[in-house]
Amino acid sequence: MSEPVEPDTSRRLSRRHLLWGGAAAAGVGAATAAGVSIVGGTSGSIAPTSSGDATTAGFTPQEAFEGAVPFYGAHQAGIETPAQSNAVFIALDLRDDIDASGLRRLMGVLTDDAARLTAGQPALADSEPELAVIPAQLTVTFGFGPRVVELAGKAAPSWLGPLPAFGIDQLDPAYCDGDLLIQIGANDPLTVTHTARMLLKDARSFALPRWSQSGFRRAAGAENPAATMRNLFGQLDGTGNPSPGTTEFSEAVWSTDVPSWMEGGTSFVLRRIAMDLDGWDKIDRLGREETIGRTLDTGAPLTGTVEGDEPDLEAKDRLGFPVIPAFAHVRRAKENEAANKMFRRGYNYDDTVLTGAESVSNSGLLFAAFQADVDKQFVPVQKALDTLDLLNTWTTPVGSAVFAIPPGCQEGGYIGDTLF
Amino acid sequence: MIRTKKTFSLIAVLAAGALALAGCSTTASTDSDDTMESTATTLTTSDTWVKAIDSGMTAAFGMVENPTDHDITIVSATTSASDMTELHETLENESGDMVMQPIEGGFTIPAGGMLMLEPGGNHIMIMGVTDPILAGDDVTVTLTLDDGSTLEFTAPAKDYSGANENYEGDDEMDMDHGDMDHDDMEMDE
Ligand code: HEM
């Protein structure tokens, strides 16, 4: 049998996978086995290579699934990281008796879980270790509501708390607020689910789920990963975003004017926005494009030819009317561009249709935006859209939450350690 | 004394697949652990954790590797969580149940081998816990090895509700350290 030479790290990984896996199998009931326990012989004797595994023979997973995103760093992953195909946003409420030391223990446990799982390794005490082996660019991002900051006895950023009420809002408390946010993203839905389960189990003695919202984009590998996502109205959604890796991105996203524990952090706004797909069906293509100010096929502004063209808000047609109408979403959203842009990293949702309902969709956008300052970036845009935006005809905010995303941590530290 | 794995009554039987893989990889001559082996002097631990518990009995788990060129026996252990610690093996009794009991002579880890401490398998039993071990707490575990040296590691506590476990000879063994009912290993939800 020919053995490919593999780097030690991957070999160690697969060995651990195997051992945890084997152990789990034995625990379930192998009558002949007394648990996989002590393995002797030369050091090589317990090192499987991936080529030895029948299920992986002749199969090379793509980077989108095999790849792991570094967990540790100055900033948390899952923000500047290219958006994965699947995500779940979970808000938890701390149990009443949790104090600052409980909070530290909680974040220690969750950080350890996240660090292992994002590396494609089972969490400690992972009861389904086999579900952990496909990292699929998994990221886990934590955010804090006001109560967490208060428990730690630190000053909160001025913008941390519920957003002002907007006229378009029809908020359901079941999708609002929370003490602790966990954003989980990966290119594999099973990886997302396993990660969520592991973290929720480990959080259970400290905090209980308040809401959980799952979203999706196109499957990884289905299109160029650099492509802008499409929402359920068929629009390219995210074109105007600052590009990850640029100064523009850093300035838009990483908070500076904040208490020191938040330096390197950012803010997160999640708006659950119901989209009336049945109503949208009735609008012709031209109407749809004018609603946004961009075309549906390429996403080019109505004043341009390719997606990357800047919308020209001054351009007029032959009759002297603005090419991008006064009510267009893009025009309204650009109204307050004096401030930095926000970074939108949303996901589509498509929930169960209600039995017997006239509407055959229960769908929308998990509008997720990161920005340095909620009050300076998100709120002015939302206010402008609240005042005038034809898109509001078919979109309704039904959930709303704001979290402070603390900076990343180094190995040995934990997310939120700057609070203590 | 007890230095070879033969002395274990419980020799681990790997799950069939694992065994096949293990056998297959012995042929690998390009093992980069070889370099490590020549300089290593003692055991290494990884993925260690303790099951969170309010009081009573719990256990420490993890992987202990012996990267040295000689067998090493863990003869005893102590922890920061209580004054009572035992090394336990899990094996099948006459009626086919998996039961746990203190292991005679300790755990011997062959040169280049490893020991998995895990729920439902071998573990470091921590008894007589009076102060709650809360999830996220760190428990310090100190292993004493057969050459008299000690090895210390930290194990974070985790909530865990898996692996039903039974204690061998609840009535025949003299358990003067109180409640040995392994049902205590079950978390209250
Ligand atoms: C379901 C609700 C929404 C839909 C379907 C939607 C859709 C779109 C589309 C298609 C674009 C043009 C392409 C792009 O730049 O991404 C756009 C741009 C934009 N939207 Fe939205 N949007 C929604 C809600 C919001 C909300 C709530 C905000 C902020 C409060 C917002 C802020 C923006 C911004 C800042 C731009 C970029 C403008 C530019 O710089 O060109 N959108 N949106």
mmCIF file of C-alpha atoms and ligand atoms in Angstrom, chain A residues 166 168 228-229 231-242 269 271-275 280 292-296 299 307 309-311 313 329-335 337 341-344 364-367 369 371 377-386 389 391-392 394-397, ligand 1:
data_model
loop_
_atom_site.group_PDB
_atom_site.id
_atom_site.type_symbol
_atom_site.label_atom_id
_atom_site.label_comp_id
_atom_site.label_asym_id
_atom_site.label_seq_id
_atom_site.Cartn_x
_atom_site.Cartn_y
_atom_site.Cartn_z
ATOM 1 C CA PHE A 166 -39.070 53.432 12.566
ATOM 2 C CA ILE A 168 -41.961 50.932 8.634
ATOM 3 C CA THR A 228 -22.320 39.426 -5.074
ATOM 4 C CA MET A 229 -25.111 37.439 -3.472
ATOM 5 C CA ASN A 231 -31.560 37.941 -2.534
ATOM 6 C CA LEU A 232 -35.014 36.438 -3.019
ATOM 7 C CA PHE A 233 -36.151 39.387 -5.161
ATOM 8 C CA GLY A 234 -33.460 38.226 -7.579
ATOM 9 C CA GLN A 235 -31.336 41.308 -6.931
ATOM 10 C CA LEU A 236 -27.601 41.452 -6.574
ATOM 11 C CA ASP A 237 -27.359 42.516 -2.955
ATOM 12 C CA GLY A 238 -24.084 43.868 -1.603
ATOM 13 C CA THR A 239 -22.641 45.697 -4.595
ATOM 14 C CA GLY A 240 -22.183 48.993 -2.784
ATOM 15 C CA ASN A 241 -20.252 47.336 0.061
ATOM 16 C CA PRO A 242 -16.731 48.388 0.901
ATOM 17 C CA VAL A 269 -27.288 45.142 13.390
ATOM 18 C CA ARG A 271 -32.888 43.273 10.880
ATOM 19 C CA ARG A 272 -35.227 40.486 9.962
ATOM 20 C CA ILE A 273 -37.001 41.924 6.925
ATOM 21 C CA ALA A 274 -39.992 40.099 5.504
ATOM 22 C CA MET A 275 -40.176 40.306 1.716
ATOM 23 C CA TRP A 280 -43.135 41.651 -5.968
ATOM 24 C CA ILE A 292 -33.590 49.854 -6.648
ATOM 25 C CA GLY A 293 -31.844 52.022 -9.256
ATOM 26 C CA ARG A 294 -29.895 49.074 -10.602
ATOM 27 C CA THR A 295 -30.574 46.425 -13.218
ATOM 28 C CA LEU A 296 -31.473 42.888 -12.258
ATOM 29 C CA GLY A 299 -26.596 44.813 -11.123
ATOM 30 C CA GLU A 307 -21.994 46.242 -11.674
ATOM 31 C CA ASP A 309 -20.049 51.482 -12.007
ATOM 32 C CA GLU A 310 -20.853 54.162 -9.436
ATOM 33 C CA PRO A 311 -24.522 55.173 -9.596
ATOM 34 C CA LEU A 313 -27.451 60.323 -8.943
ATOM 35 C CA HIS A 329 -33.491 52.397 -2.775
ATOM 36 C CA VAL A 330 -29.924 53.043 -3.867
ATOM 37 C CA ARG A 331 -30.427 56.808 -4.062
ATOM 38 C CA ARG A 332 -32.068 56.889 -0.645
ATOM 39 C CA ALA A 333 -29.394 54.661 0.876
ATOM 40 C CA LYS A 334 -26.655 56.921 -0.505
ATOM 41 C CA GLU A 335 -28.314 60.044 0.881
ATOM 42 C CA GLU A 337 -22.897 58.942 2.518
ATOM 43 C CA LYS A 341 -20.581 53.083 4.571
ATOM 44 C CA MET A 342 -21.786 50.054 6.447
ATOM 45 C CA PHE A 343 -20.810 46.507 5.477
ATOM 46 C CA ARG A 344 -23.859 44.401 4.654
ATOM 47 C CA GLY A 364 -37.116 37.593 3.441
ATOM 48 C CA LEU A 365 -33.700 38.896 4.230
ATOM 49 C CA LEU A 366 -31.682 38.572 7.390
ATOM 50 C CA PHE A 367 -30.225 42.018 6.858
ATOM 51 C CA ALA A 369 -24.726 44.906 8.812
ATOM 52 C CA GLN A 371 -20.339 49.188 11.022
ATOM 53 C CA GLN A 377 -23.855 54.749 9.901
ATOM 54 C CA PHE A 378 -26.873 52.483 10.186
ATOM 55 C CA VAL A 379 -29.432 54.762 11.800
ATOM 56 C CA PRO A 380 -29.166 57.692 9.319
ATOM 57 C CA VAL A 381 -29.566 55.313 6.365
ATOM 58 C CA GLN A 382 -32.477 53.517 7.953
ATOM 59 C CA LYS A 383 -34.067 56.887 8.712
ATOM 60 C CA ALA A 384 -33.734 57.990 5.115
ATOM 61 C CA LEU A 385 -35.207 54.707 3.888
ATOM 62 C CA ASP A 386 -37.989 55.027 6.438
ATOM 63 C CA ASP A 389 -37.951 54.202 -0.390
ATOM 64 C CA LEU A 391 -38.769 49.159 -1.755
ATOM 65 C CA ASN A 392 -40.687 49.546 1.525
ATOM 66 C CA TRP A 394 -42.628 44.999 -0.428
ATOM 67 C CA THR A 395 -40.332 44.854 2.610
ATOM 68 C CA THR A 396 -41.235 44.960 6.311
ATOM 69 C CA PRO A 397 -38.785 44.866 9.218
HETATM 70 C C1 HEM C 1 -35.236 43.451 2.346
HETATM 71 C C2 HEM C 1 -34.685 44.632 2.440
HETATM 72 C C3 HEM C 1 -33.654 45.159 1.485
HETATM 73 C C4 HEM C 1 -33.391 44.793 0.202
HETATM 74 C C5 HEM C 1 -34.092 43.735 -0.620
HETATM 75 C C6 HEM C 1 -32.284 45.610 -0.254
HETATM 76 C C7 HEM C 1 -31.743 45.549 -1.509
HETATM 77 C C8 HEM C 1 -30.712 46.343 -1.958
HETATM 78 C C9 HEM C 1 -30.169 46.308 -3.285
HETATM 79 C C10 HEM C 1 -30.624 45.401 -4.380
HETATM 80 C C11 HEM C 1 -29.175 47.208 -3.347
HETATM 81 C C12 HEM C 1 -28.311 47.551 -4.542
HETATM 82 C C13 HEM C 1 -27.063 46.740 -4.644
HETATM 83 C C14 HEM C 1 -26.142 46.929 -3.487
HETATM 84 O O1 HEM C 1 -25.411 47.904 -3.404
HETATM 85 O O2 HEM C 1 -26.181 46.070 -2.630
HETATM 86 C C15 HEM C 1 -29.085 47.812 -2.051
HETATM 87 C C16 HEM C 1 -28.162 48.750 -1.708
HETATM 88 C C17 HEM C 1 -28.042 49.274 -0.455
HETATM 89 N N1 HEM C 1 -28.887 49.067 0.600
HETATM 90 FE FE1 HEM C 1 -30.425 47.818 0.657
HETATM 91 N N2 HEM C 1 -31.911 46.443 0.753
HETATM 92 C C18 HEM C 1 -32.711 46.203 1.822
HETATM 93 C C19 HEM C 1 -32.676 46.830 3.040
HETATM 94 C C20 HEM C 1 -31.746 47.754 3.392
HETATM 95 C C21 HEM C 1 -31.656 48.354 4.689
HETATM 96 C C22 HEM C 1 -32.557 48.054 5.873
HETATM 97 C C23 HEM C 1 -30.582 49.183 4.651
HETATM 98 C C24 HEM C 1 -30.013 50.040 5.737
HETATM 99 C C25 HEM C 1 -30.706 50.617 6.671
HETATM 100 C C26 HEM C 1 -30.023 49.126 3.327
HETATM 101 C C27 HEM C 1 -28.921 49.828 2.913
HETATM 102 C C28 HEM C 1 -28.381 49.761 1.657
HETATM 103 C C29 HEM C 1 -27.176 50.436 1.281
HETATM 104 C C30 HEM C 1 -26.291 51.282 2.175
HETATM 105 C C31 HEM C 1 -26.958 50.142 -0.058
HETATM 106 C C32 HEM C 1 -25.797 50.593 -0.927
HETATM 107 C C33 HEM C 1 -26.014 51.916 -1.545
HETATM 108 C C34 HEM C 1 -24.781 52.270 -2.344
HETATM 109 O O3 HEM C 1 -23.804 52.673 -1.724
HETATM 110 O O4 HEM C 1 -24.800 52.096 -3.559
HETATM 111 N N3 HEM C 1 -30.765 48.260 2.582
HETATM 112 N N4 HEM C 1 -30.031 47.257 -1.214
#
